[in-house]
CSV table of C-alpha atoms in Angstrom, one decimal:
chain,number,residue,atom,x,y,z
A,1068,MET,CA,39.0,-11.0,-19.7
A,1069,GLU,CA,38.5,-13.6,-16.7
A,1070,SER,CA,40.0,-11.4,-13.8
A,1071,THR,CA,37.9,-8.3,-15.4
A,1072,GLN,CA,34.3,-10.9,-14.9
A,1073,SER,CA,35.8,-11.2,-11.4
A,1074,SER,CA,36.4,-8.5,-10.2
A,1075,GLU,CA,33.4,-7.3,-11.9
A,1076,LEU,CA,31.1,-10.3,-10.2
A,1077,VAL,CA,32.8,-9.1,-6.9
A,1078,ALA,CA,31.9,-5.0,-7.8
A,1079,ALA,CA,28.8,-6.3,-7.9
A,1080,LEU,CA,28.7,-8.3,-5.1
A,1081,ALA,CA,30.1,-5.1,-3.3
A,1082,GLU,CA,26.8,-3.4,-4.5
A,1083,ARG,CA,24.1,-6.1,-2.7
A,1084,VAL,CA,26.2,-5.8,0.5
A,1085,GLN,CA,26.3,-1.9,0.7
A,1086,LEU,CA,22.9,-2.8,0.6
A,1087,LEU,CA,22.4,-5.0,3.3
A,1088,GLU,CA,24.3,-2.4,5.6
A,1089,ASP,CA,22.3,0.7,5.0
A,1090,GLN,CA,19.1,-1.2,5.9
A,1091,ALA,CA,21.0,-2.0,8.8
A,1092,ASP,CA,21.9,0.9,9.9
A,1093,ILE,CA,18.6,2.4,9.1
A,1094,TYR,CA,17.2,-0.2,11.5
A,1095,ARG,CA,19.8,1.5,14.0
A,1096,LEU,CA,18.5,4.9,13.3
A,1097,VAL,CA,14.6,3.6,13.4
A,1098,PHE,CA,14.8,1.9,16.7
A,1099,GLY,CA,17.6,5.0,18.1
A,1100,TRP,CA,14.3,7.2,18.4
A,1101,GLY,CA,12.9,4.6,21.1
A,1102,ALA,CA,15.5,4.9,23.6
A,1103,ALA,CA,16.5,8.2,23.3
A,1104,ALA,CA,12.6,9.4,23.5
A,1105,ASP,CA,12.4,7.1,26.6
A,1106,THR,CA,15.8,8.3,28.4
A,1107,GLY,CA,14.7,12.1,28.0
A,1108,ASP,CA,18.3,12.4,25.6
A,1109,SER,CA,17.7,15.8,23.4
A,1110,GLN,CA,21.1,15.3,21.5
A,1111,ALA,CA,20.6,11.9,21.0
A,1112,ALA,CA,17.7,12.3,19.8
A,1113,ALA,CA,17.9,15.2,17.7
A,1114,GLY,CA,21.3,13.3,16.3
A,1115,LEU,CA,19.6,10.8,14.3
A,1116,TRP,CA,18.2,13.3,12.1
A,1117,THR,CA,19.7,15.9,9.6
A,1118,ASP,CA,19.7,19.8,10.3
A,1119,ASP,CA,16.8,20.4,8.4
A,1120,GLY,CA,14.7,16.9,9.4
A,1121,VAL,CA,11.3,17.0,9.9
A,1122,LEU,CA,9.4,15.4,12.5
A,1123,GLU,CA,5.7,15.3,11.2
A,1124,VAL,CA,2.9,13.8,14.4
A,1125,GLU,CA,-0.7,14.2,13.8
A,1126,GLY,CA,0.1,17.0,10.4
A,1127,SER,CA,2.2,19.6,12.9
A,1128,PRO,CA,5.7,19.5,12.3
A,1129,LEU,CA,8.9,19.9,13.9
A,1130,GLU,CA,11.2,21.7,11.5
A,1131,GLY,CA,15.1,20.7,11.8
A,1132,ARG,CA,16.9,18.5,14.4
A,1133,SER,CA,17.1,22.1,17.6
A,1134,ALA,CA,13.2,21.8,17.3
A,1135,ILE,CA,13.4,18.1,17.8
A,1136,PHE,CA,16.0,18.7,20.6
A,1137,ASP,CA,13.9,20.7,22.6
A,1138,MET,CA,11.0,19.5,22.4
A,1139,ILE,CA,12.7,15.9,24.1
A,1140,GLY,CA,13.8,18.5,26.5
A,1141,SER,CA,10.4,19.7,27.3
A,1142,GLU,CA,8.4,19.6,30.6
A,1143,GLY,CA,5.9,17.5,29.0
A,1144,GLN,CA,8.2,15.1,27.4
A,1145,GLN,CA,10.6,14.9,30.4
A,1146,SER,CA,7.3,14.4,32.4
A,1147,LEU,CA,6.5,11.2,30.7
A,1148,VAL,CA,9.8,9.9,30.9
A,1149,ARG,CA,9.5,10.6,34.7
A,1150,GLN,CA,6.2,8.7,34.9
A,1151,GLY,CA,7.8,5.9,32.4
A,1152,CYS,CA,7.0,5.7,29.1
A,1153,ALA,CA,8.1,3.2,26.3
A,1154,HIS,CA,8.3,4.8,22.5
A,1155,VAL,CA,8.5,0.9,20.2
A,1156,GLN,CA,9.2,1.3,17.1
A,1157,GLY,CA,7.6,-2.0,14.7
A,1158,PHE,CA,10.2,-3.4,12.5
A,1159,PRO,CA,10.8,-0.9,9.8
A,1160,VAL,CA,9.8,-2.1,5.5
A,1161,VAL,CA,12.5,-0.4,3.7
A,1162,ASP,CA,13.3,0.7,0.5
A,1163,ILE,CA,16.3,2.2,-0.2
A,1164,ASP,CA,17.1,4.3,-3.2
A,1165,GLY,CA,21.1,5.6,-3.9
A,1166,ASP,CA,21.7,8.4,-1.3
A,1167,LYS,CA,18.0,8.1,-0.1
A,1168,ALA,CA,15.2,5.9,1.6
A,1169,THR,CA,12.1,5.6,3.2
A,1170,ALA,CA,10.3,2.9,5.7
A,1171,THR,CA,7.2,2.5,7.2
A,1172,ASN,CA,6.5,1.0,10.1
A,1173,TYR,CA,4.1,0.8,13.3
A,1174,SER,CA,5.3,2.4,16.7
A,1175,ARG,CA,3.3,1.9,20.4
A,1176,VAL,CA,4.0,4.3,23.2
A,1177,PHE,CA,3.5,2.0,26.3
A,1178,LEU,CA,3.2,3.9,30.0
A,1179,HIS,CA,3.2,3.3,33.3
A,1180,SER,CA,1.2,4.0,36.5
A,1181,GLU,CA,0.5,2.4,39.6
A,1182,GLU,CA,-2.5,0.3,38.2
A,1183,GLY,CA,0.4,-0.9,35.6
A,1184,TYR,CA,0.8,-0.4,31.5
A,1185,GLY,CA,-1.6,1.3,29.5
A,1186,VAL,CA,-0.6,1.0,25.2
A,1187,TRP,CA,-1.2,5.1,25.0
A,1188,ARG,CA,-1.2,5.5,21.3
A,1189,VAL,CA,-0.5,3.4,18.4
A,1190,THR,CA,1.3,5.1,15.6
A,1191,ALA,CA,1.4,4.7,11.6
A,1192,ASN,CA,4.7,5.9,10.0
A,1193,ASN,CA,6.3,6.8,6.9
A,1194,TRP,CA,10.4,7.7,7.6
A,1195,GLU,CA,12.8,9.3,4.8
A,1196,PHE,CA,16.5,9.1,5.3
A,1197,ARG,CA,19.5,10.5,3.6
A,1198,ARG,CA,23.2,9.4,3.0
A,1199,THR,CA,25.4,12.1,4.5
A,1200,ALA,CA,29.0,12.7,5.0
A,1201,ASP,CA,28.0,11.0,8.6
A,1202,GLY,CA,26.2,7.7,7.1
A,1203,TRP,CA,22.5,7.7,7.0
A,1204,ARG,CA,20.1,10.2,9.1
A,1205,VAL,CA,15.8,10.7,9.4
A,1206,THR,CA,15.1,13.4,7.2
A,1207,ARG,CA,11.4,13.3,7.5
A,1208,ARG,CA,9.0,11.5,9.8
A,1209,ALA,CA,5.7,11.8,9.3
A,1210,ALA,CA,3.0,9.5,12.5
A,1211,HIS,CA,0.2,9.4,12.3
A,1212,VAL,CA,-2.0,7.2,15.5
A,1213,ILE,CA,-4.4,5.0,14.4
A,1214,ASP,CA,-7.4,6.0,15.3
A,1215,GLY,CA,-10.0,5.1,11.9
A,1216,GLY,CA,-9.3,7.9,9.6
A,1217,PRO,CA,-7.6,8.2,6.0
A,1218,ALA,CA,-4.8,10.1,7.5
A,1219,ALA,CA,-2.8,7.1,8.9
A,1220,ARG,CA,-3.7,5.1,6.7
A,1221,ARG,CA,-2.5,6.6,4.0
A,1222,LEU,CA,0.6,6.5,5.5
A,1223,LEU,CA,0.2,2.3,5.4
A,1224,SER,CA,-0.6,2.3,1.9
A,1225,ARG,CA,3.2,3.6,1.3
A,1226,THR,CA,4.3,-0.2,2.1
A,1227,PHE,CA,2.9,-0.9,-0.9
A,1228,TYR,CA,2.5,2.2,-3.0
A,1229,ASP,CA,4.7,5.4,-4.2
A,1230,GLU,CA,2.0,8.0,-3.8
A,1231,ALA,CA,0.0,8.1,-0.5
A,1232,ARG,CA,-3.3,7.5,-1.5
A,1233,ASP,CA,-6.3,6.1,0.7
A,1234,PRO,CA,-7.2,2.5,-0.5
A,1235,ILE,CA,-10.4,2.6,1.2
A,1236,SER,CA,-12.4,6.2,0.3
B,129,MET,CA,44.6,-21.8,-9.9
B,130,GLU,CA,44.4,-19.0,-8.2
B,131,SER,CA,41.7,-17.4,-10.1
B,132,THR,CA,39.8,-20.9,-9.7
B,133,GLN,CA,40.0,-20.1,-5.4
B,134,SER,CA,39.1,-16.9,-6.0
B,135,SER,CA,36.2,-17.0,-8.2
B,136,GLU,CA,35.3,-20.6,-5.8
B,137,LEU,CA,35.2,-17.7,-3.1
B,138,VAL,CA,33.2,-15.5,-4.8
B,139,ALA,CA,30.4,-17.6,-5.8
B,140,ALA,CA,30.4,-19.1,-2.3
B,141,LEU,CA,30.1,-15.8,-0.9
B,142,ALA,CA,27.4,-15.2,-3.6
B,143,GLU,CA,25.6,-17.3,-1.9
B,144,ARG,CA,25.2,-16.4,1.4
B,145,VAL,CA,24.6,-12.6,0.1
B,146,GLN,CA,22.1,-14.1,-1.4
B,147,LEU,CA,20.3,-16.0,1.7
B,148,LEU,CA,21.1,-13.0,3.3
B,149,GLU,CA,19.1,-10.9,1.2
B,150,ASP,CA,16.4,-14.1,0.9
B,151,GLN,CA,15.7,-13.0,4.9
B,152,ALA,CA,14.9,-9.5,4.0
B,153,ASP,CA,12.6,-10.9,1.1
B,154,ILE,CA,10.8,-12.3,3.5
B,155,TYR,CA,10.7,-9.8,6.4
B,156,ARG,CA,9.0,-8.1,4.0
B,157,LEU,CA,6.0,-10.3,3.9
B,158,VAL,CA,5.8,-10.3,6.9
B,159,PHE,CA,5.1,-7.0,7.9
B,160,GLY,CA,3.9,-6.1,4.4
B,161,TRP,CA,0.6,-8.2,6.2
B,162,GLY,CA,0.0,-5.9,8.9
B,163,ALA,CA,-0.5,-2.8,6.6
B,164,ALA,CA,-2.4,-4.7,4.0
B,165,ALA,CA,-4.7,-6.2,7.0
B,166,ASP,CA,-5.0,-2.7,8.5
B,167,THR,CA,-5.5,-0.4,5.0
B,168,GLY,CA,-8.5,-3.2,4.4
B,169,ASP,CA,-6.0,-3.7,1.0
B,170,SER,CA,-7.4,-7.1,0.0
B,171,GLN,CA,-5.6,-6.7,-3.4
B,172,ALA,CA,-1.9,-5.7,-1.6
B,173,ALA,CA,-3.3,-8.5,1.1
B,174,ALA,CA,-3.8,-11.3,-1.3
B,175,GLY,CA,-0.7,-10.6,-3.4
B,176,LEU,CA,1.6,-11.7,-0.8
B,177,TRP,CA,0.0,-14.9,-1.0
B,178,THR,CA,1.2,-17.7,-4.0
B,179,ASP,CA,-2.5,-18.9,-5.9
B,180,ASP,CA,-2.8,-21.6,-3.8
B,181,GLY,CA,-1.8,-19.9,-0.5
B,182,VAL,CA,-3.6,-20.8,2.7
B,183,LEU,CA,-4.2,-18.9,6.1
B,184,GLU,CA,-5.1,-21.0,8.8
B,185,VAL,CA,-6.9,-18.5,11.6
B,186,GLU,CA,-7.5,-21.1,14.7
B,187,GLY,CA,-7.2,-24.4,12.6
B,188,SER,CA,-10.4,-22.6,10.4
B,189,PRO,CA,-8.5,-22.1,6.6
B,190,LEU,CA,-8.8,-19.9,4.2
B,191,GLU,CA,-7.7,-21.7,0.7
B,192,GLY,CA,-6.2,-19.9,-1.9
B,193,ARG,CA,-5.4,-15.9,-3.4
B,194,SER,CA,-9.1,-15.6,-3.8
B,195,ALA,CA,-10.8,-15.9,-0.2
B,196,ILE,CA,-8.0,-14.1,0.8
B,197,PHE,CA,-9.0,-11.4,-0.9
B,198,ASP,CA,-12.7,-11.6,0.0
B,199,MET,CA,-12.1,-12.0,4.0
B,200,ILE,CA,-10.0,-9.0,3.4
B,201,GLY,CA,-12.9,-6.9,1.3
B,202,SER,CA,-15.4,-9.0,3.9
B,203,GLU,CA,-17.7,-6.4,6.3
B,204,GLY,CA,-16.0,-7.4,9.1
B,205,GLN,CA,-12.9,-6.7,8.2
B,206,GLN,CA,-13.7,-3.6,6.5
B,207,SER,CA,-15.7,-2.5,10.0
B,208,LEU,CA,-12.3,-2.9,12.4
B,209,VAL,CA,-9.9,-0.9,9.4
B,210,ARG,CA,-12.5,1.6,10.2
B,211,GLN,CA,-12.8,1.9,14.1
B,212,GLY,CA,-8.8,2.1,13.5
B,213,CYS,CA,-7.0,-1.5,14.0
B,214,ALA,CA,-3.2,-2.4,13.9
B,215,HIS,CA,-1.7,-5.5,13.3
B,216,VAL,CA,1.3,-5.7,14.6
B,217,GLN,CA,3.9,-8.2,13.2
B,218,GLY,CA,6.7,-9.2,15.6
B,219,PHE,CA,10.6,-9.8,14.3
B,220,PRO,CA,10.3,-13.5,12.5
B,221,VAL,CA,13.3,-16.6,12.7
B,222,VAL,CA,13.7,-17.5,9.6
B,223,ASP,CA,14.8,-20.5,8.4
B,224,ILE,CA,15.4,-20.8,4.6
B,225,ASP,CA,16.4,-24.1,2.3
B,226,GLY,CA,16.4,-23.7,-0.8
B,227,ASP,CA,13.6,-22.2,-2.4
B,228,LYS,CA,11.3,-22.9,0.7
B,229,ALA,CA,11.2,-21.5,3.7
B,230,THR,CA,9.9,-21.3,6.9
B,231,ALA,CA,9.1,-18.3,10.6
B,232,THR,CA,7.7,-18.1,13.5
B,233,ASN,CA,6.8,-15.0,15.2
B,234,TYR,CA,4.4,-13.2,17.3
B,235,SER,CA,1.5,-10.9,16.4
B,236,ARG,CA,-0.3,-8.6,18.2
B,237,VAL,CA,-3.8,-7.4,17.2
B,238,PHE,CA,-4.4,-3.4,18.6
B,239,LEU,CA,-7.7,-1.6,18.8
B,240,HIS,CA,-8.5,2.0,18.6
B,241,SER,CA,-12.1,3.0,20.7
B,242,GLU,CA,-13.1,5.4,22.6
B,243,GLU,CA,-11.7,5.1,25.6
B,244,GLY,CA,-7.9,4.3,23.9
B,245,TYR,CA,-6.6,1.5,22.9
B,246,GLY,CA,-6.8,-2.4,24.1
B,247,VAL,CA,-4.8,-5.5,23.3
B,248,TRP,CA,-6.8,-7.4,20.9
B,249,ARG,CA,-5.4,-10.3,20.3
B,250,VAL,CA,-2.2,-11.7,20.8
B,251,THR,CA,-1.2,-14.5,18.1
B,252,ALA,CA,1.3,-17.3,17.6
B,253,ASN,CA,2.2,-17.7,14.2
B,254,ASN,CA,4.0,-20.2,11.9
B,255,TRP,CA,4.6,-18.8,8.1
B,256,GLU,CA,6.0,-21.4,4.7
B,257,PHE,CA,6.8,-19.5,1.7
B,258,ARG,CA,8.0,-20.4,-1.5
B,259,ARG,CA,10.7,-18.9,-4.0
B,260,THR,CA,8.5,-18.7,-7.2
B,261,ALA,CA,9.0,-16.8,-10.7
B,262,ASP,CA,7.8,-13.2,-9.1
B,263,GLY,CA,10.2,-13.6,-5.7
B,264,TRP,CA,9.1,-15.2,-1.9
B,265,ARG,CA,5.2,-15.3,-1.7
B,266,VAL,CA,3.6,-16.5,1.5
B,267,THR,CA,2.7,-20.2,0.8
B,268,ARG,CA,1.1,-21.4,4.2
B,269,ARG,CA,0.3,-19.5,7.3
B,270,ALA,CA,-1.6,-20.8,10.9
B,271,ALA,CA,-2.1,-18.9,13.6
B,272,HIS,CA,-3.6,-18.8,16.8
B,273,VAL,CA,-4.2,-17.0,19.6
B,274,ILE,CA,-1.5,-17.7,22.6
B,275,ASP,CA,-4.2,-18.5,25.1
B,276,GLY,CA,-2.6,-21.2,27.5
B,277,GLY,CA,-3.5,-24.2,24.7
B,278,PRO,CA,-0.9,-26.1,23.7
B,279,ALA,CA,-1.8,-25.1,20.0
B,280,ALA,CA,-0.6,-21.5,20.4
B,281,ARG,CA,2.5,-23.8,22.1
B,282,ARG,CA,2.9,-26.3,19.4
B,283,LEU,CA,3.3,-23.1,16.7
B,284,LEU,CA,6.2,-21.4,19.2
B,285,SER,CA,8.2,-24.0,19.6
B,286,ARG,CA,9.2,-24.3,16.0
B,287,THR,CA,11.0,-21.8,16.4
B,288,PHE,CA,13.5,-24.7,17.6
B,289,TYR,CA,11.9,-27.8,16.4
B,290,ASP,CA,11.1,-28.7,13.1
B,291,GLU,CA,8.5,-31.1,14.1
B,292,ALA,CA,5.3,-30.2,15.6
B,293,ARG,CA,5.5,-31.2,19.0
B,294,ASP,CA,3.7,-29.5,23.1
B,295,PRO,CA,6.6,-29.7,25.0
B,296,ILE,CA,4.3,-29.0,28.1
B,297,SER,CA,2.0,-32.3,27.3
C,701,MET,CA,49.0,-7.6,-8.3
C,702,GLU,CA,45.7,-7.2,-9.8
C,703,SER,CA,44.8,-10.5,-8.5
C,704,THR,CA,46.0,-9.8,-4.5
C,705,GLN,CA,43.9,-6.8,-5.2
C,706,SER,CA,41.0,-8.9,-6.0
C,707,SER,CA,41.8,-11.3,-2.9
C,708,GLU,CA,41.9,-8.5,-0.9
C,709,LEU,CA,38.9,-7.0,-1.9
C,710,VAL,CA,37.1,-10.5,-1.6
C,711,ALA,CA,38.5,-11.0,1.9
C,712,ALA,CA,37.5,-7.5,3.1
C,713,LEU,CA,34.1,-8.3,1.2
C,714,ALA,CA,33.8,-11.8,3.1
C,715,GLU,CA,34.5,-9.7,6.6
C,716,ARG,CA,31.4,-7.6,5.9
C,717,VAL,CA,29.1,-10.1,5.0
C,718,GLN,CA,30.1,-12.1,7.9
C,719,LEU,CA,29.2,-9.3,10.2
C,720,LEU,CA,25.7,-9.2,8.6
C,721,GLU,CA,25.4,-12.9,9.8
C,722,ASP,CA,26.1,-12.4,13.2
C,723,GLN,CA,23.9,-9.7,13.3
C,724,ALA,CA,21.4,-12.5,12.4
C,725,ASP,CA,22.9,-15.1,14.5
C,726,ILE,CA,22.4,-12.5,17.3
C,727,TYR,CA,18.8,-12.0,16.3
C,728,ARG,CA,18.0,-15.6,16.3
C,729,LEU,CA,18.8,-15.9,19.6
C,730,VAL,CA,16.7,-12.7,21.1
C,731,PHE,CA,13.9,-13.7,19.6
C,732,GLY,CA,14.0,-17.6,20.4
C,733,TRP,CA,14.0,-16.1,24.1
C,734,GLY,CA,9.6,-16.0,23.8
C,735,ALA,CA,9.0,-19.5,22.2
C,736,ALA,CA,11.2,-20.6,24.7
C,737,ALA,CA,9.8,-18.9,27.6
C,738,ASP,CA,6.4,-19.1,26.4
C,739,THR,CA,6.3,-22.5,25.3
C,740,GLY,CA,7.9,-23.1,28.7
C,741,ASP,CA,11.0,-25.2,27.5
C,742,SER,CA,13.5,-25.2,29.5
C,743,GLN,CA,15.9,-27.4,27.8
C,744,ALA,CA,15.6,-24.5,24.9
C,745,ALA,CA,15.9,-21.3,27.0
C,746,ALA,CA,19.2,-22.6,28.8
C,747,GLY,CA,20.5,-23.7,25.2
C,748,LEU,CA,20.5,-19.8,24.5
C,749,TRP,CA,22.9,-19.4,27.3
C,750,THR,CA,26.8,-19.9,27.8
C,751,ASP,CA,26.9,-22.3,30.6
C,752,ASP,CA,28.2,-19.2,32.6
C,753,GLY,CA,25.3,-17.4,31.2
C,754,VAL,CA,23.4,-14.9,33.3
C,755,LEU,CA,20.2,-13.3,33.2
C,756,GLU,CA,19.2,-10.5,35.6
C,757,VAL,CA,16.1,-9.1,36.7
C,758,GLU,CA,15.5,-6.3,38.5
C,759,GLY,CA,18.8,-6.3,39.4
C,760,SER,CA,18.6,-9.8,40.6
C,761,PRO,CA,20.8,-12.4,39.0
C,762,LEU,CA,20.3,-15.6,37.7
C,763,GLU,CA,23.5,-17.5,38.0
C,764,GLY,CA,24.9,-20.1,35.2
C,765,ARG,CA,22.6,-22.6,32.6
C,766,SER,CA,21.1,-24.5,35.2
C,767,ALA,CA,19.4,-21.8,36.8
C,768,ILE,CA,18.3,-20.0,33.9
C,769,PHE,CA,16.9,-23.8,33.1
C,770,ASP,CA,15.6,-24.0,36.6
C,771,MET,CA,14.0,-20.8,36.5
C,772,ILE,CA,11.9,-21.9,33.5
C,773,GLY,CA,11.1,-25.2,34.9
C,774,SER,CA,9.4,-23.8,37.7
C,775,GLU,CA,6.1,-23.8,39.0
C,776,GLY,CA,5.6,-19.6,38.4
C,777,GLN,CA,6.5,-20.1,35.1
C,778,GLN,CA,5.1,-22.9,34.2
C,779,SER,CA,1.6,-21.6,35.6
C,780,LEU,CA,2.1,-18.3,33.2
C,781,VAL,CA,2.5,-21.0,30.4
C,782,ARG,CA,-0.6,-22.2,30.6
C,783,GLN,CA,-2.9,-18.8,31.9
C,784,GLY,CA,-1.3,-17.7,28.2
C,785,CYS,CA,2.0,-15.4,28.1
C,786,ALA,CA,3.3,-14.0,25.7
C,787,HIS,CA,7.2,-12.6,25.8
C,788,VAL,CA,7.7,-10.4,22.9
C,789,GLN,CA,11.0,-9.3,22.4
C,790,GLY,CA,11.9,-5.7,20.4
C,791,PHE,CA,14.0,-6.0,17.7
C,792,PRO,CA,17.5,-5.0,19.3
C,793,VAL,CA,19.8,-2.7,18.4
C,794,VAL,CA,22.9,-4.3,18.0
C,795,ASP,CA,27.1,-3.7,18.1
C,796,ILE,CA,29.9,-6.5,17.2
C,797,ASP,CA,33.1,-6.6,18.0
C,798,GLY,CA,34.8,-9.9,16.7
C,799,ASP,CA,33.5,-12.4,19.4
C,800,LYS,CA,31.4,-10.1,21.3
C,801,ALA,CA,28.4,-8.5,21.0
C,802,THR,CA,26.1,-6.3,22.8
C,803,ALA,CA,22.6,-5.2,22.2
C,804,THR,CA,20.0,-3.0,23.5
C,805,ASN,CA,15.9,-3.8,22.8
C,806,TYR,CA,12.8,-4.1,24.8
C,807,SER,CA,10.4,-6.2,25.9
C,808,ARG,CA,6.9,-6.8,27.0
C,809,VAL,CA,5.5,-9.9,28.3
C,810,PHE,CA,1.1,-9.6,27.8
C,811,LEU,CA,-0.9,-11.5,29.5
C,812,HIS,CA,-4.0,-13.8,28.8
C,813,SER,CA,-7.0,-13.7,30.6
C,814,GLU,CA,-11.1,-14.1,30.6
C,815,GLU,CA,-11.3,-10.2,29.8
C,816,GLY,CA,-8.5,-10.9,27.5
C,817,TYR,CA,-4.7,-9.5,27.1
C,818,GLY,CA,-3.1,-7.4,29.9
C,819,VAL,CA,0.6,-5.4,29.3
C,820,TRP,CA,2.0,-7.2,32.4
C,821,ARG,CA,4.9,-5.8,32.0
C,822,VAL,CA,7.5,-3.5,29.8
C,823,THR,CA,10.9,-4.2,29.9
C,824,ALA,CA,14.3,-2.5,28.6
C,825,ASN,CA,17.2,-5.1,27.8
C,826,ASN,CA,21.1,-4.9,27.6
C,827,TRP,CA,22.3,-8.4,26.2
C,828,GLU,CA,25.6,-9.2,25.9
C,829,PHE,CA,27.4,-12.3,24.2
C,830,ARG,CA,29.8,-14.5,23.0
C,831,ARG,CA,30.7,-15.9,19.3
C,832,THR,CA,31.2,-20.2,20.7
C,833,ALA,CA,32.4,-23.2,19.1
C,834,ASP,CA,28.9,-24.2,19.4
C,835,GLY,CA,27.7,-20.5,17.6
C,836,TRP,CA,27.1,-17.0,19.5
C,837,ARG,CA,25.3,-17.4,23.1
C,838,VAL,CA,24.1,-14.7,25.3
C,839,THR,CA,26.5,-13.8,28.4
C,840,ARG,CA,24.8,-12.0,30.1
C,841,ARG,CA,20.8,-10.2,29.9
C,842,ALA,CA,20.6,-7.0,32.3
C,843,ALA,CA,16.6,-6.0,32.2
C,844,HIS,CA,14.7,-4.0,34.4
C,845,VAL,CA,11.0,-3.0,33.9
C,846,ILE,CA,10.2,0.4,33.0
C,847,ASP,CA,8.9,2.0,35.8
C,848,GLY,CA,10.2,5.6,35.4
C,849,GLY,CA,13.2,4.8,37.5
C,850,PRO,CA,16.7,5.3,36.5
C,851,ALA,CA,17.6,1.5,36.1
C,852,ALA,CA,15.8,1.3,33.1
C,853,ARG,CA,16.6,4.3,31.7
C,854,ARG,CA,20.1,3.4,32.2
C,855,LEU,CA,19.7,0.2,30.0
C,856,LEU,CA,18.3,1.9,27.2
C,857,SER,CA,21.2,4.5,27.0
C,858,ARG,CA,23.0,2.3,26.0
C,859,THR,CA,22.3,2.1,22.6
C,860,PHE,CA,24.0,5.5,22.5
C,861,TYR,CA,26.8,5.3,24.7
C,862,ASP,CA,29.3,2.5,25.3
C,863,GLU,CA,29.5,3.4,29.7
C,864,ALA,CA,25.6,2.9,31.3
C,865,ARG,CA,25.6,6.2,32.8
C,866,ASP,CA,21.9,8.3,33.3
C,867,PRO,CA,21.0,11.1,31.1
C,868,ILE,CA,18.7,12.7,33.2
C,869,SER,CA,19.8,12.6,37.2
């Protein structure tokens, strides 16, 4: 009976460790986005997502890995890379529920110019993740610039509430 | 005897896992502040603190949850929210000692305007936490803008020293 | 036999916990740099490195703890501290391999002036660490400002690739 107790303790502990490892895996996905975007690496960027992953910026969705691959390879993005851009992700608040997870964070894009660095975009993000056979992947990132409107607040409010809501209106 | 050894090993491991979980809980409090402030959500903001929690900005203290609740609901703060503000916390260096913890980090406030984004405040922070029946809560946050004076340096120096000191003067 | 299985399970779990603790130790080194630099604390800054540690900024190396000690104490650095500077590190993507580790992150330097805060530098970093008798220490940090050139991209690309490569050229 003692050894049963012990193996139950170890199993419970293993689950807690798994949860901490899942968090670390998800940090890697979120922070990997910056390096992929700022090196203009389409393959690395698309590889963070599931095949059916969606990247939705200001309500406009890119659907599927290949759409994300193409966006990173586009002249617009490659031109930012040549100018010098830094898509700096903030640390995410992550919630894991089995094989699914969500996270909320801030991100900023700094742009280089001859006059120095400017803050081009400051953005609120909701992320959704799924555990796949290859590990955690992003299934959806909804992003909106923080411009005083309700869309970014709705994304940030998911740090505290399951359902999107605008705590101000 | 072997099973005693094993259960001691498991207990020691459980303590180490607890410490890692405590760290993650504290990250959530620190990063929750941004989302609470930028959605103007008084209840979420106050809920991060203990009842007797203190938020001290540039030496001026707000004492107790209700003072923090009122500050977030004030016209000044709500006006920042409508303008578009991002209270972005930096990753904290956390020290846990049983049911108490401290942390040091940077924070920045970005403000939106028609011309783009400006960096309004860059701040050094000391945080203190207590484990309560409802989980970890903030008992004190001392914040000071980084303006070349000794106050912010004193806060940052606690990353390395228990007692506040000014390593420059 | 069951108890052998159990002790193997516990040993495997202990290794996983160790890895998570190693990550947390490395976060502390990376984020400690900011506090050391911004308080102008030569001893704290040098103490993050091994004796033979190298700090290489824009290809120009400072070799050894004492070189880093001297740099922080230099009039140039102390003048930044008196002006008000914030060397804010971004969260690192860390890879641990036994007693060695590497990490990639962004960093930014914000500078205070009478007109407010400016973004002085936005930098890509590769870090290397070694586990010593005194715990993890930095053996090398290679840093390059993000200016549109290949050097910063090469550093960022190590988030995804072991060998440095320029995914753009």
